[in-house]
Every structure is written in C-alpha cells, then in structure tokens.
DNA sequence: GAAATCAATGCAATCGATTGAAATTTATTT
DNA sequence: AAATAAATTTCAATCGATTGCATTGATTTC
C-alpha cells in the first residue's frame, strides 16, 4: 500500500513541528494566521487525510457499530440493516456486519470478533438456537453498549427494540375472526424466542375475546417455507381443517397458500391466511397476502438511534436502566382474507 | 468504557517489561518456559485481549473489507453480501457495509468513508446513476485494491466478477423461442450498465439465431416492479401483443405476470415470461417463474476471494493486470413458460 | 581465572495524531 | 533598555503492541 501523507510530512516540508501542524489544521487559536494558511494549503495540495487508525488508538473509539444478525438474506433483516445503515451514515458511524447464520456457535465467535474489532457498540438479534446468553453478558461486562432488536432477552441489562408482536398477532387473528373464521390455526416460531411467545399470546387472546376455544392441536411449530408447507399439507388433508391461518411470518403464510392451492382449496374462499412481516413477496403472491407490517426499516433506525444515544451518554453500569422501545405494527389487508 | 487489560498491566504485575510479555504471549523462543507460563496464566486470568487498534496502527492494516453496494434490501444483493461475509469470516476479515441507495452522490461519499476507515480493500457494485468513475479511480490511486462485481467498468484497472449475462439472456430467450414464442419483448436495464447491454445483446443474438427479426419497439427500459407493471399494461393492451417476455430481473418479470393476469391473459398459455436472478420470489409467484439463476452467493464469494488474493499478493501498480471472472448462469425452468 | 558463549530480559524507537506544559519569539509597557 | 506581557511554537508524553539492539548474569572453555 502506498504510504499515506502524514502530519509529519507536512511539518518537515514547512519546517514546523507536528504539534503546530496538528493545531493549524483544526483552527486552534494559538496558531498564527500565516502558519495556519500555509499548513492548510500544503495539506490540501498533498491530499492529506488524517489517519483514522491513529485517532482510534488515541481516542479508544472506532466510530464503528457491530451488527450481529441471523441472516442477511431475509427481507425483514435486510430492511433492518437498511434502517441501521441509514442512521449510522447520518451520524458518521460505520457498520460492521456479522452473520450468525442461526448458529449459536458462530454467534459466540461473532461476539468475540466484535470485541477484537473494538466496535463502540453492538446491535444484536440472536439466533434461533441461542438459549445461553453469557456471550452477550461478556460484552456488557466489557461496558460495550448492546441493543437487542426483534429477538430480545429480558435477563440482560440491555436496551431492546421490538415490534409490537402481541398487538400485531391480536389484530391479525381478530381480523380473521371478523372475516368469519372460527377454526384458526397458528404457525408459530420457537418458544424460546419472545416473538414466538408474544405472537402466540396475541393469537390466544384474540380467540378468547371472541369466545373461541383455544385448541393446542391448532398450534404448530413452522416458521420456514418448507416446514410450513409440509405442516399445511398435513392439516388441510385432515377432516375438519382450519378455515383460517395466522402464520408467524410471510414465508410460512405463502407456503400455506401454496399448499392450499395444491390441494385444490381456494384462498380466501375456503380458508383465509394472514402473515407477519409485510415482505416484498407478500405483495407478489397470488392472492396477495394480508399481513402485519412490522416496519423493519423503522425498527433498524430506532435500534441504531438508541445505541447512538447510549454512546453519547456513557451511563455508568451501576446507573443503567434498560429501555424497551416497542414499534407499533399495522395490518395490511390484501386478498388472502 | 472500561479500560481494557493491556500488556503493560501484565508486565507491571509480574515485574517484567512489556517486551517480555509480548514475546511470551507469542511463544518467542527467547523467553524462558517459566516466564512464558506465568505470563500466559495471568493473561488468561485477567482476560487479556490484544488491542486490535494498536495493531492496526502498527501494521497499517485493519483486516477489514469495505463493501459499497446499491441496496441491501434486494434479494440479489443480500445474497451477494452473504457470500462475501462467508469468505471474509473464514479468513478472519470483517466487512463494513456502505449503501449508495442508487445515488451517485452518496456513492462518492461512500468512497471517502472507505478511505478514512482505512479498509484493506474494497468491493464495489456501483449505482445506476454512476457514469463518472473518478471516485473509484482515487481509491485505486491510493493503492487500495478494488474488485467490481455485477456492475463493472472496463475503463479502470480493477478486477471484475460478473454473471455471464450474455449467456443467461441467450439461453432464456432461446428457451422462449423453443417454447413457441415468436414475438418476444425485452424489459431491459439502463444501457450505461454493462449488464443492461449484455443481456440485451444475448436477447438480440438468440433472436438472430432463429431468424427472428429484432424489433426496437419491443425493447423497453423497465427494471423495477413499478415501471415494468406499467409498461406491461401498455403493451399487452395494444394490438398484436408479444407472446413472450424476457425481463432483466425477477421483479420486472413478476410484474409482467401480474399485469397479464389483471388483463385476463393466461401465463404461460397466452404469453410466457422469463426473469433473471432466481430470487426467493421467483419460486413463490403464481405461476412459478422461469428464470436465470445468477448465483449471487457464489458471485459474492468469488469477488471476496479475488480481493483477498490481491491483498496477499500486493502486486505493484505498474505490474497490475486486471482479472475478469465470469460466473456461469443457469436456466431454471418453472411454470411461467 | 579471564575470555567467550549463551540464555533471558530490558531499552527505546516505531506506527500517526493529540495536547498540557514548557520554551521561544515578538510586542508592549514603564 | 529592562521588564513584563502576549503571541507562537516546540517538547515530550500518550494511546498499545512490536521488535532490533543492547544489557545482564550465568555457564562454559582454554
């Protein structure tokens, strides 16, 4: 790599000390106008750029945010990254991305990478496999601010940003009931994830409100296209199949529609389907999918803003009070209901 | 932030010099086994982690790769990031992501950010707006290795990784013709992008091969869902509409299918559609979309590997010979043809 | 027993920029 | 002209780790 121009180069050429050059460049009042002008001119001429690494070392800060995320290749998460990058960019921070690929082991390595890279703060949505949170605990012990988004834990002293999963699930199921469904299945996420629990709970309470019996047999663990497709096939072939489906994400919902079509059932006539996410695909499926918009972009923005606030504040650990921010969700009604 | 344990802390506690501690930690033969053991034990006990920033300064390297990309929120690009992160991870590099949001202005700022962050190398897919490449030229002049992927320029001395756009377009259109289409429209990308040109050229040559007249009137600039939907509506309402469509990406292709359905036309009976990308959505549309898989994940991997190779080699600028790697594409036949 | 050898450790400079304190130069006052 | 004040500039330490070159002390050799 070509050697970059340093402050020393400028100092030598002008017969000054590095201190003077440094101060001249940042308009320190001690420096005479003449010297200042000379320094700035030469700096511009040589294309001087301050060495960020040196500043990082001195300030013990990198103006970098670490992002630990399950899978980039997933609309919801890429929308979140988009929101994060937007805010980071505006505040002159950079974003380092680490994928866990839904693997606990890799996630632990990611937290180490985040430590060695000395990022100023970390944004985390943990993997489906994660049940032990001590690797995040370690980040916090190192006094690196951590903000969890979407997938969060209450047991750690860290901020959280989540969609209003309970409310989203509730309005989704409520909508199904109002559209005439009485036997509603729920395709759920793993129950170690809070989103799994909250959405199940919203589903449960919406049924309750309308005096519909909550049937354990109608709740399935199916949060991917493949598992949902298989599960939907199984259920729809049984006698007395559900007339409504509330899926924990759009992929599962679209899989249900697909399975229904393959079995010669019509959506929304024979069964209605609601998803959760409002991904690009939701608007493209046939029929178009009714779904709960969880505003990934906003969620990413909020999470990043919250982290930046912590970085400014520098709250000492003993005074730390975690904040939980909930992003309202919104039902987007399309033709699958 | 909590002060991290440094080599000096260890040195003081053991009554040694920092040099000895440093050498002990890296198993330098000069250090006696006793001292080495003591140092390592204390280091482990205190949870010592070498300060990467200090090493960055000393080695003038950050083990970080900069990624400048139009939009994360797009299946193809997120697949590419996935591939890049995969390779970077395996080689102990980190990835910094900068979005241009298809804006030339922002892209220029991104190249500056990449410079101030002192990344070791840069991966670039430039924006649709970009016609002036001097900001990338500046990176190269600073002897920062640059690899372009997907959207590339020949005028700069930099490596390239691209999908075989010509071949992909050719087999796609050839497929349409073999399926009986004779009047085939092309929804193209802007012609300042090489992918736009190459795919148009593949389309052209496939027609030629089958002695089908190339009609300028059948080529449209429409590379987003919205523009494609509008264009498709217009064309399909005219007399003698096309019986086949080759779209430059899946979103446009799906928009065409949608427009056709809205006009009461059947796919693939009345018209056949082929996309380009093989996104998640392609498998979900109804009918499922025939498309050209451009292997985004592989493309990202290859681009990253190529960059890492350059970082190892350190070829001096005057000996630099750009390499162009072409990833073969593959037709995925589904029910839209 | 003095010189040579070798193992083990320490010193000090380096990477680039910053900054409190000291030193120098210049201007002002008496 | 001397004394003081004010304006500039430099010195040197710092951030954390590394490394060529001493230095120390012990052992070996003739």
XYZ file of C-alpha atoms (C1' of nucleotides) in Angstrom:
734
model
C 0.000 0.000 0.000
C 1.148 3.474 -0.806
C 2.325 5.393 2.219
C -0.212 7.988 3.149
C 0.664 11.611 3.737
C 1.087 12.242 7.457
C 1.152 15.291 9.579
C 4.882 14.789 9.866
C 5.372 15.121 6.124
C 3.714 18.493 6.228
C 5.696 19.526 9.300
C 9.031 18.659 7.729
C 8.265 20.406 4.467
C 7.299 23.590 6.246
C 9.986 23.394 8.898
C 7.424 23.179 11.668
C 6.670 20.739 14.420
C 3.882 18.206 14.176
C 2.074 19.893 17.042
C 1.831 23.156 15.136
C 0.578 21.392 12.045
C -1.978 19.473 14.064
C -3.279 22.603 15.699
C -3.240 24.604 12.481
C -5.409 22.014 10.807
C -8.031 22.273 13.479
C -8.025 26.075 13.716
C -6.516 26.270 17.144
C -6.381 29.991 18.173
C -2.740 29.731 19.232
C -1.580 29.358 15.660
C -0.814 32.473 13.638
C -2.960 33.060 10.551
C 0.080 32.862 8.318
C 1.182 29.438 9.516
C -2.366 28.180 9.501
C -2.860 29.180 5.885
C 0.454 27.659 4.831
C -0.311 24.379 6.565
C -3.782 24.108 5.148
C -2.610 24.876 1.688
C 0.090 22.245 1.720
C -2.269 19.716 3.313
C -4.765 20.242 0.536
C -2.050 20.081 -2.069
C -0.672 16.799 -0.815
C -4.130 15.360 -0.264
C -3.607 14.827 3.414
C -6.212 12.709 5.216
C -5.960 12.167 8.958
C -5.177 8.586 9.821
C -8.280 7.246 11.435
C -6.448 4.300 12.942
C -4.155 6.582 14.887
C -7.148 8.533 16.128
C -8.910 5.329 17.026
C -5.974 4.365 19.186
C -5.777 7.696 20.886
C -9.499 8.101 21.469
C -10.058 4.444 22.157
C -13.036 4.596 19.844
C -13.605 3.429 16.289
C -16.873 5.137 15.330
C -17.976 1.720 14.274
C -21.059 -0.255 15.204
C -21.100 -4.031 15.230
C -24.198 -5.775 13.917
C -24.846 -9.405 14.775
C -27.725 -10.765 12.782
C -29.036 -14.227 11.916
C -29.381 -13.993 8.149
C -28.874 -11.113 5.790
C -30.695 -12.954 3.052
C -34.110 -12.401 4.563
C -36.260 -9.434 3.696
C -37.039 -8.427 7.254
C -33.408 -8.406 8.312
C -32.156 -6.665 5.218
C -34.790 -3.974 5.808
C -33.435 -3.618 9.325
C -29.844 -3.323 8.111
C -31.055 -0.683 5.724
C -32.511 1.338 8.601
C -29.408 0.868 10.727
C -27.040 1.883 7.969
C -29.154 4.946 7.281
C -28.848 6.261 10.819
C -25.224 5.233 11.198
C -24.369 7.014 7.959
C -26.047 10.225 9.078
C -24.063 10.183 12.306
C -20.779 9.354 10.667
C -20.584 5.844 12.029
C -19.747 2.739 10.039
C -21.415 -0.629 10.344
C -19.641 -3.961 10.577
C -21.848 -6.906 9.760
C -21.531 -10.339 11.332
C -23.893 -13.150 10.396
C -24.662 -15.924 12.825
C -26.496 -17.969 10.212
C -28.832 -19.037 13.021
C -25.931 -20.861 14.638
C -25.219 -20.417 18.337
C -21.613 -21.385 17.926
C -20.991 -18.885 15.209
C -22.780 -16.236 17.197
C -20.365 -16.707 20.080
C -17.487 -16.250 17.658
C -19.201 -13.146 16.336
C -19.255 -11.606 19.794
C -15.532 -12.234 20.041
C -14.944 -10.678 16.640
C -16.926 -7.681 17.761
C -14.683 -7.380 20.804
C -11.402 -7.660 18.939
C -12.603 -5.155 16.379
C -13.198 -2.766 19.236
C -16.521 -1.503 17.935
C -18.106 1.242 20.007
C -21.412 -0.555 20.396
C -23.310 -3.601 19.222
C -26.733 -4.277 17.747
C -27.938 -7.839 18.168
C -30.697 -10.097 17.006
C -29.710 -13.533 18.198
C -30.056 -16.907 16.550
C -32.927 -19.333 16.981
C -30.545 -21.742 18.647
C -29.453 -19.327 21.348
C -30.570 -20.154 24.881
C -27.428 -19.218 26.745
C -26.700 -15.511 26.717
C -23.400 -15.380 28.542
C -21.531 -14.287 25.423
C -23.640 -11.144 25.362
C -23.191 -10.801 29.098
C -19.491 -10.629 28.415
C -19.949 -7.725 26.016
C -21.910 -5.871 28.643
C -19.289 -6.588 31.275
C -16.774 -5.002 28.969
C -19.059 -1.987 29.064
C -19.822 -2.130 25.395
C -23.363 -0.853 24.916
C -25.634 -3.508 23.443
C -29.082 -3.003 21.948
C -31.186 -6.042 21.124
C -33.741 -5.823 18.358
C -36.525 -8.141 17.233
C -35.185 -11.107 19.174
C -34.559 -9.921 22.698
C -33.840 -11.137 26.240
C -35.091 -9.657 29.464
C -32.471 -11.272 31.643
C -29.690 -8.956 30.451
C -29.284 -5.280 31.310
C -29.584 -4.032 27.736
C -31.925 -1.917 25.658
C -34.494 -3.526 23.409
C -36.361 -2.551 20.287
C -39.164 -4.834 19.215
C -42.225 -4.780 17.052
C -45.470 -4.940 18.950
C -45.802 -8.638 18.352
C -48.653 -9.188 20.724
C -50.724 -6.400 19.236
C -49.864 -7.461 15.690
C -50.908 -11.034 16.333
C -54.042 -9.880 18.075
C -55.256 -7.659 15.246
C -54.333 -10.303 12.692
C -56.385 -13.004 14.393
C -59.139 -10.564 15.214
C -59.299 -9.731 11.528
C -59.612 -13.414 10.624
C -62.450 -13.832 13.085
C -64.254 -10.778 11.789
C -63.933 -12.207 8.313
C -65.809 -15.246 9.547
C -63.110 -17.723 10.527
C -63.905 -19.876 13.531
C -61.255 -22.536 13.394
C -57.944 -20.734 13.210
C -54.540 -22.403 13.139
C -51.323 -20.720 14.199
C -47.937 -21.457 12.678
C -45.574 -20.365 15.405
C -41.892 -19.568 15.905
C -39.837 -21.427 18.520
C -40.982 -20.565 22.016
C -37.524 -19.691 23.250
C -37.884 -16.563 21.172
C -40.014 -13.838 22.700
C -41.571 -13.120 19.336
C -42.745 -16.725 19.327
C -44.363 -16.329 22.719
C -45.846 -12.876 22.137
C -47.440 -13.759 18.840
C -48.884 -16.943 20.274
C -50.218 -14.950 23.146
C -51.822 -12.367 20.852
C -53.403 -15.213 18.897
C -54.670 -16.740 22.112
C -56.195 -13.555 23.462
C -57.913 -12.652 20.211
C -59.632 -16.044 20.257
C -60.553 -15.527 23.881
C -62.095 -12.160 23.175
C -64.474 -13.792 20.717
C -65.117 -16.782 22.948
C -63.400 -19.155 20.613
C -61.877 -22.190 22.232
C -58.076 -22.224 22.209
C -57.021 -25.566 20.823
C -53.436 -26.725 21.350
C -53.811 -29.012 18.379
C -54.073 -25.978 16.102
C -50.688 -24.551 17.035
C -47.728 -25.776 15.045
C -44.039 -25.002 15.094
C -43.484 -23.908 11.499
C -41.556 -20.747 10.748
C -39.919 -21.560 7.433
C -41.318 -22.097 3.966
C -40.505 -25.783 3.974
C -41.795 -26.714 7.412
C -44.921 -24.634 6.879
C -45.665 -26.213 3.535
C -45.411 -29.675 4.987
C -47.474 -28.833 8.049
C -50.169 -27.134 5.955
C -50.421 -30.159 3.694
C -50.889 -32.415 6.694
C -53.562 -30.354 8.388
C -55.542 -29.470 5.322
C -55.931 -33.111 4.447
C -57.402 -33.980 7.837
C -61.132 -33.881 8.456
C -62.444 -30.584 9.698
C -59.451 -28.477 8.592
C -58.960 -24.897 9.788
C -60.707 -22.100 7.919
C -58.104 -19.552 8.933
C -54.327 -19.451 9.369
C -52.190 -16.982 11.207
C -48.544 -17.510 10.339
C -45.602 -16.085 12.244
C -44.019 -14.775 9.054
C -44.790 -14.213 5.393
C -42.815 -17.161 4.095
C -44.875 -19.567 6.167
C -48.071 -17.834 5.124
C -47.197 -18.074 1.456
C -46.361 -21.732 1.938
C -49.840 -22.258 3.368
C -51.436 -20.607 0.352
C -49.318 -22.755 -1.900
C -50.273 -25.941 -0.088
C -53.942 -24.975 -0.207
C -53.790 -24.445 -3.953
C -52.083 -27.762 -4.470
C -54.925 -29.423 -2.602
C -57.495 -27.638 -4.739
C -58.657 -25.310 -1.992
C -59.379 -21.692 -2.682
C -57.951 -18.734 -0.781
C -59.737 -16.758 0.643
C -62.990 -18.644 -0.012
C -62.145 -21.975 1.642
C -59.523 -20.655 4.003
C -58.029 -17.311 4.853
C -54.384 -16.596 5.584
C -52.595 -13.795 7.415
C -48.833 -13.446 7.575
C -46.459 -11.295 9.593
C -43.712 -9.090 8.142
C -45.048 -7.383 5.025
C -42.160 -8.504 2.891
C -41.824 -7.797 -0.812
C -43.178 -11.273 -1.504
C -46.426 -10.544 0.324
C -47.440 -8.132 -2.402
C -46.445 -10.568 -5.126
C -48.164 -13.754 -4.037
C -51.452 -14.791 -5.566
C -53.735 -13.980 -3.918
C -51.835 -11.099 -2.412
C -51.142 -11.730 1.225
C -52.819 -9.971 4.099
C -50.086 -9.438 6.637
C -48.892 -7.476 9.636
C -46.326 -4.872 8.737
C -43.584 -4.884 11.330
C -41.705 -1.940 9.833
C -38.235 -3.435 9.697
C -36.687 -0.246 8.384
C -38.085 1.770 11.301
C -37.044 -0.890 13.729
C -33.480 -0.736 12.450
C -33.484 3.040 12.677
C -34.789 3.035 16.223
C -32.325 0.412 17.379
C -29.437 2.358 15.933
C -30.656 5.658 17.389
C -30.942 4.065 20.793
C -27.409 2.742 20.574
C -26.009 6.090 19.474
C -27.738 7.739 22.394
C -26.037 5.333 24.769
C -22.703 6.008 23.145
C -23.156 9.714 23.779
C -24.397 9.362 27.332
C -21.822 6.952 28.686
C -24.054 5.919 31.561
C -22.026 4.113 34.220
C -23.060 0.488 34.593
C -24.485 0.894 38.084
C -26.926 3.582 36.970
C -28.012 1.745 33.844
C -31.749 1.369 33.321
C -32.646 -0.625 30.232
C -35.122 0.958 27.841
C -37.598 -1.031 25.854
C -38.990 0.524 22.712
C -41.995 -1.014 21.005
C -42.750 -0.278 17.374
C -46.436 -0.422 16.587
C -47.418 -2.841 13.873
C -50.124 -2.404 11.280
C -52.414 -4.809 9.495
C -52.153 -4.618 5.725
C -55.308 -6.134 4.288
C -54.984 -7.739 0.895
C -56.844 -10.502 -0.889
C -55.870 -13.586 1.130
C -58.602 -12.779 3.663
C -15.822 2.437 28.505
C -13.993 0.163 30.866
C -10.255 0.245 30.403
C -9.132 -2.946 28.759
C -6.328 -5.051 30.146
C -3.104 -4.217 28.343
C 0.215 -5.874 28.036
C 1.555 -3.270 30.416
C -0.813 -4.340 33.185
C 0.546 -7.830 32.928
C 4.106 -6.603 32.787
C 3.738 -4.494 35.916
C 2.059 -7.226 37.910
C 4.800 -9.682 37.082
C 7.634 -7.201 37.346
C 8.569 -7.705 33.717
C 8.945 -5.460 30.730
C 6.277 -5.175 28.080
C 8.654 -6.640 25.523
C 8.987 -9.825 27.504
C 5.264 -10.124 27.958
C 4.673 -9.525 24.274
C 7.189 -12.169 23.319
C 5.959 -14.625 25.924
C 2.439 -14.378 24.561
C 3.568 -15.272 21.098
C 5.881 -18.103 22.128
C 9.087 -16.404 21.207
C 11.984 -18.859 21.813
C 13.999 -16.319 23.776
C 11.590 -16.428 26.672
C 12.113 -18.993 29.411
C 9.371 -21.567 29.897
C 8.771 -20.339 33.429
C 8.147 -16.717 32.439
C 6.090 -17.774 29.480
C 3.818 -19.879 31.637
C 3.434 -17.153 34.223
C 2.573 -14.539 31.601
C 0.079 -16.742 29.863
C -1.568 -17.689 33.093
C -2.018 -14.113 34.209
C -3.164 -13.052 30.761
C -5.859 -15.706 30.811
C -6.831 -14.804 34.346
C -7.239 -11.114 33.563
C -8.948 -11.818 30.287
C -6.342 -10.051 28.234
C -7.234 -9.395 24.593
C -4.718 -7.748 22.282
C -5.829 -4.311 21.218
C -6.590 -4.564 17.570
C -6.487 -0.831 17.071
C -2.894 -0.669 18.249
C -2.020 -3.495 15.897
C -3.870 -1.784 13.091
C -1.737 1.281 13.597
C 1.473 -0.654 13.718
C 0.707 -2.897 10.752
C -1.086 -0.207 8.819
C -3.839 -2.712 8.114
C -7.307 -3.220 9.537
C -8.257 -6.675 8.277
C -11.420 -5.027 7.115
C -13.081 -5.033 3.722
C -15.270 -2.197 2.529
C -18.406 -3.060 0.599
C -20.138 -0.414 -1.500
C -23.465 -1.658 -2.741
C -26.606 -0.041 -4.172
C -29.306 -1.555 -1.989
C -29.144 -4.160 0.711
C -32.886 -4.638 0.569
C -32.797 -6.591 -2.658
C -32.521 -10.332 -2.771
C -29.682 -10.471 -5.253
C -27.509 -8.074 -3.303
C -28.237 -9.604 0.062
C -27.272 -12.975 -1.399
C -24.010 -11.413 -2.529
C -23.335 -9.928 0.902
C -23.981 -13.344 2.325
C -21.313 -14.844 0.089
C -18.859 -12.058 0.843
C -19.333 -12.287 4.589
C -18.887 -16.047 4.411
C -15.451 -15.803 2.811
C -14.394 -12.811 4.891
C -15.356 -14.659 8.055
C -13.351 -17.714 7.105
C -10.289 -15.563 6.506
C -10.682 -13.520 9.647
C -11.667 -10.345 7.877
C -14.566 -8.103 8.791
C -16.929 -6.425 6.392
C -18.010 -2.805 6.513
C -21.139 -2.095 4.547
C -21.886 1.169 2.763
C -25.097 1.643 0.807
C -25.252 4.037 -2.108
C -29.024 3.753 -2.408
C -28.519 4.033 -6.167
C -27.289 7.596 -5.649
C -24.101 8.786 -7.312
C -23.583 11.494 -4.746
C -23.844 9.145 -1.840
C -21.562 6.687 -3.573
C -18.846 9.312 -3.776
C -19.205 9.897 -0.047
C -19.029 6.150 0.461
C -15.659 6.002 -1.264
C -14.411 8.697 1.090
C -15.736 6.830 4.099
C -13.965 3.744 2.879
C -10.739 5.739 2.694
C -10.982 7.282 6.142
C -11.831 3.915 7.624
C -8.610 2.618 6.148
C -10.099 -0.635 4.914
C -7.624 -3.017 3.298
C -9.655 -3.438 0.133
C -12.997 -2.592 -1.423
C -15.750 -4.497 -3.177
C -17.981 -2.368 -5.373
C -21.179 -2.606 -7.315
C -21.930 0.933 -8.379
C -25.203 2.790 -8.629
C -27.413 3.090 -11.686
C -26.692 6.800 -11.742
C -22.934 6.420 -11.926
C -21.296 7.444 -15.171
C -18.210 9.125 -13.812
C -15.802 6.732 -12.124
C -13.153 9.103 -10.850
C -14.027 8.414 -7.223
C -13.075 4.791 -7.743
C -10.019 5.915 -9.658
C -8.984 7.720 -6.495
C -9.214 4.529 -4.472
C -7.001 2.779 -6.969
C -4.503 5.644 -6.930
C -4.303 5.205 -3.189
C -3.337 1.628 -3.988
C -6.375 0.179 -2.305
C -7.329 -2.981 -4.200
C -10.795 -2.723 -5.720
C -12.900 -5.556 -7.113
C -16.060 -4.726 -9.018
C -18.913 -7.190 -9.076
C -22.127 -7.390 -11.070
C -21.943 -3.780 -12.208
C -18.481 -3.249 -13.611
C -16.369 -0.841 -15.662
C -13.672 -1.733 -18.127
C -12.024 1.663 -18.092
C -10.468 1.165 -14.647
C -7.561 -1.128 -13.789
C -9.534 -3.315 -11.376
C -10.703 -6.908 -11.136
C -14.233 -7.848 -12.077
C -16.632 -10.612 -11.164
C -19.797 -10.831 -13.204
C -22.509 -13.291 -14.047
C -22.496 -14.483 -17.612
C -25.217 -12.065 -18.584
C -24.935 -12.607 -22.285
C -25.166 -16.365 -21.987
C -28.003 -16.133 -19.472
C -30.025 -13.864 -21.700
C -29.298 -16.033 -24.683
C -30.497 -19.266 -23.099
C -33.525 -17.506 -21.640
C -34.674 -16.154 -24.981
C -33.713 -19.354 -26.749
C -35.933 -21.174 -24.284
C -38.852 -18.854 -25.045
C -38.427 -19.460 -28.762
C -38.255 -23.198 -28.303
C -41.455 -22.971 -26.317
C -43.079 -21.422 -29.385
C -42.779 -17.684 -28.787
C -42.190 -15.597 -31.910
C -42.819 -12.091 -30.725
C -40.629 -11.577 -27.710
C -40.344 -8.355 -25.727
C -37.361 -7.425 -23.571
C -37.587 -5.363 -20.393
C -34.086 -4.003 -20.098
C -31.851 -2.310 -17.538
C -30.259 1.092 -18.247
C -27.692 0.826 -21.024
C -24.959 2.567 -19.048
C -24.758 -0.651 -17.055
C -22.903 -3.477 -18.725
C -25.495 -5.942 -17.508
C -28.060 -3.915 -19.432
C -26.026 -4.125 -22.598
C -25.004 -7.757 -22.280
C -28.493 -9.019 -21.608
C -29.884 -7.031 -24.498
C -27.167 -8.438 -26.671
C -27.939 -12.031 -25.600
C -31.587 -11.384 -26.366
C -30.664 -9.996 -29.758
C -28.422 -12.888 -30.728
C -30.891 -15.556 -29.651
C -33.496 -13.987 -31.916
C -30.945 -13.823 -34.706
C -30.072 -17.477 -34.350
C -33.705 -18.380 -35.009
C -34.099 -15.825 -37.778
C -36.490 -13.726 -35.793
C -36.494 -10.072 -36.634
C -35.079 -7.819 -33.890
C -37.621 -5.108 -33.272
C -36.548 -1.981 -31.387
C -40.168 -1.373 -30.474
C -40.124 -4.495 -28.320
C -37.321 -3.323 -26.057
C -38.326 -1.288 -23.032
C -36.413 0.295 -20.186
C -38.136 -1.301 -17.205
C -36.078 -2.775 -14.406
C -38.321 -2.211 -11.379
C -41.650 -3.679 -10.373
C -43.490 -0.419 -10.910
C -42.055 0.558 -14.269
C -42.441 -2.992 -15.554
C -46.041 -3.247 -14.446
C -46.898 -0.042 -16.222
C -45.018 -0.955 -19.372
C -46.570 -4.427 -19.492
C -50.045 -2.991 -19.138
C -49.395 -0.650 -22.049
C -48.001 -3.240 -24.390
C -50.436 -6.003 -23.620
C -53.350 -3.758 -24.450
C -52.004 -2.916 -27.884
C -52.934 -4.978 -30.922
C -50.636 -7.872 -31.663
C -49.035 -8.029 -28.191
C -45.913 -10.077 -27.515
C -46.275 -13.769 -26.750
C -43.057 -13.867 -24.767
C -41.243 -11.614 -22.313
C -37.665 -11.661 -21.193
C -37.181 -9.404 -18.183
C -33.863 -8.189 -16.860
C -34.770 -9.219 -13.318
C -37.363 -11.205 -11.395
C -39.251 -8.225 -10.047
C -39.967 -6.987 -13.551
C -40.929 -10.478 -14.660
C -43.353 -10.898 -11.807
C -44.827 -7.508 -12.606
C -45.450 -8.697 -16.152
C -47.251 -11.800 -14.897
C -49.306 -9.627 -12.610
C -50.240 -7.237 -15.397
C -51.177 -10.132 -17.655
C -53.476 -11.589 -15.013
C -55.119 -8.238 -14.480
C -55.860 -8.079 -18.188
C -57.313 -11.557 -18.147
C -54.443 -13.166 -20.009
C -53.106 -16.528 -19.007
C -49.462 -17.343 -18.281
C -47.974 -19.421 -19.856
C -50.798 -20.115 -22.350
C -51.228 -16.623 -23.787
C -47.785 -15.355 -23.016
C -44.648 -16.747 -21.481
C -42.304 -14.938 -19.122
C -38.679 -15.453 -18.149
C -36.906 -13.476 -15.435
C -33.296 -13.097 -14.361
C -31.996 -13.587 -10.817
C -33.744 -16.612 -9.309
C -34.824 -14.742 -6.211
C -36.930 -16.195 -3.438
C -39.964 -14.563 -5.015
C -39.477 -16.460 -8.266
C -40.398 -19.705 -6.540
C -43.391 -18.126 -4.846
C -45.123 -16.393 -7.727
C -48.070 -17.988 -9.430
C -47.317 -19.425 -11.871
C -43.823 -20.029 -10.594
C -41.327 -18.039 -12.581
C -38.894 -19.485 -15.077
C -35.708 -17.512 -14.539
C -31.972 -17.386 -14.990
C -30.110 -18.121 -11.802
C -27.196 -15.734 -11.464
C -25.841 -17.318 -8.278
C -25.480 -14.209 -6.150
C -23.977 -16.134 -3.264
C -21.254 -17.588 -5.487
C -20.652 -14.240 -7.066
C -20.114 -12.675 -3.645
C -17.775 -15.476 -2.659
C -15.717 -15.152 -5.819
C -15.465 -11.383 -5.545
C -14.265 -11.645 -1.976
C -11.777 -14.400 -2.776
C -10.369 -12.334 -5.589
C -9.929 -9.356 -3.314
C -8.249 -11.422 -0.605
C -5.854 -12.784 -3.183
C -4.886 -9.251 -4.163
C -4.390 -8.345 -0.538
C -1.963 -11.209 -0.138
C -0.094 -10.599 -3.368
C 0.489 -6.872 -3.083
C 1.123 -6.527 -6.803
C 2.765 -3.179 -7.543
C 0.523 -0.910 -9.597
C 2.711 -0.968 -12.693
C 2.533 -4.761 -12.952
C -1.190 -4.946 -12.312
C -3.228 -6.966 -14.813
C -6.950 -6.917 -14.126
C -8.687 -10.261 -13.951
C -12.226 -10.799 -15.103
C -14.123 -13.728 -13.673
C -17.387 -14.825 -15.215
C -19.872 -16.914 -13.260
C -21.932 -19.196 -15.475
C -25.661 -18.740 -15.184
C -28.312 -21.434 -15.385
C -31.870 -21.506 -16.627
C -34.349 -22.641 -14.004
C -37.479 -23.774 -15.810
C -40.719 -23.393 -13.914
C -44.317 -22.946 -14.957
C -44.301 -19.436 -16.433
C -43.046 -20.853 -19.749
C 40.934 -17.151 36.151
C 39.901 -14.420 32.262
C 37.522 -14.652 27.993
C 33.945 -16.312 25.241
C 29.335 -18.065 24.754
C 24.565 -18.156 25.506
C 20.110 -17.595 27.576
C 16.917 -14.315 29.271
C 15.294 -9.909 29.674
C 15.048 -4.795 29.121
C 15.504 -0.357 26.467
C 13.831 2.538 23.263
C 12.014 3.614 18.838
C 8.025 2.995 15.928
C 3.163 3.466 13.936
C 0.194 8.891 13.478
C -2.152 12.265 15.861
C -3.091 14.938 20.017
C -2.285 18.032 23.993
C -0.603 20.010 28.560
C 3.298 22.318 29.731
C 7.487 24.491 28.648
C 10.219 27.364 25.724
C 10.898 30.650 22.439
C 9.969 34.767 19.935
C 7.669 39.111 19.495
C 5.188 43.052 21.204
C 4.131 46.227 24.751
C 4.846 48.870 28.807
C 7.387 51.582 32.052
C 16.845 49.500 27.939
C 14.923 46.452 31.048
C 10.840 44.185 32.491
C 6.658 42.306 31.624
C 3.033 40.567 28.906
C 1.365 38.281 24.927
C 1.664 35.542 20.966
C 3.662 31.456 18.750
C 5.818 27.380 18.548
C 8.094 23.193 20.280
C 8.841 19.320 23.589
C 7.575 15.201 25.223
C 4.279 12.005 26.808
C 0.351 9.299 25.456
C -2.634 5.558 23.220
C -0.985 -0.419 22.987
C 1.816 -3.610 20.842
C 6.034 -4.937 18.445
C 10.995 -5.645 17.566
C 16.105 -4.642 16.597
C 19.580 -3.965 19.553
C 21.583 -3.653 23.910
C 22.430 -5.466 28.595
C 22.660 -8.614 32.356
C 24.029 -12.684 34.576
C 25.266 -17.356 34.341
C 27.800 -21.045 32.303
C 31.400 -22.921 29.566
C 36.007 -23.089 27.651
C 41.005 -22.999 27.308
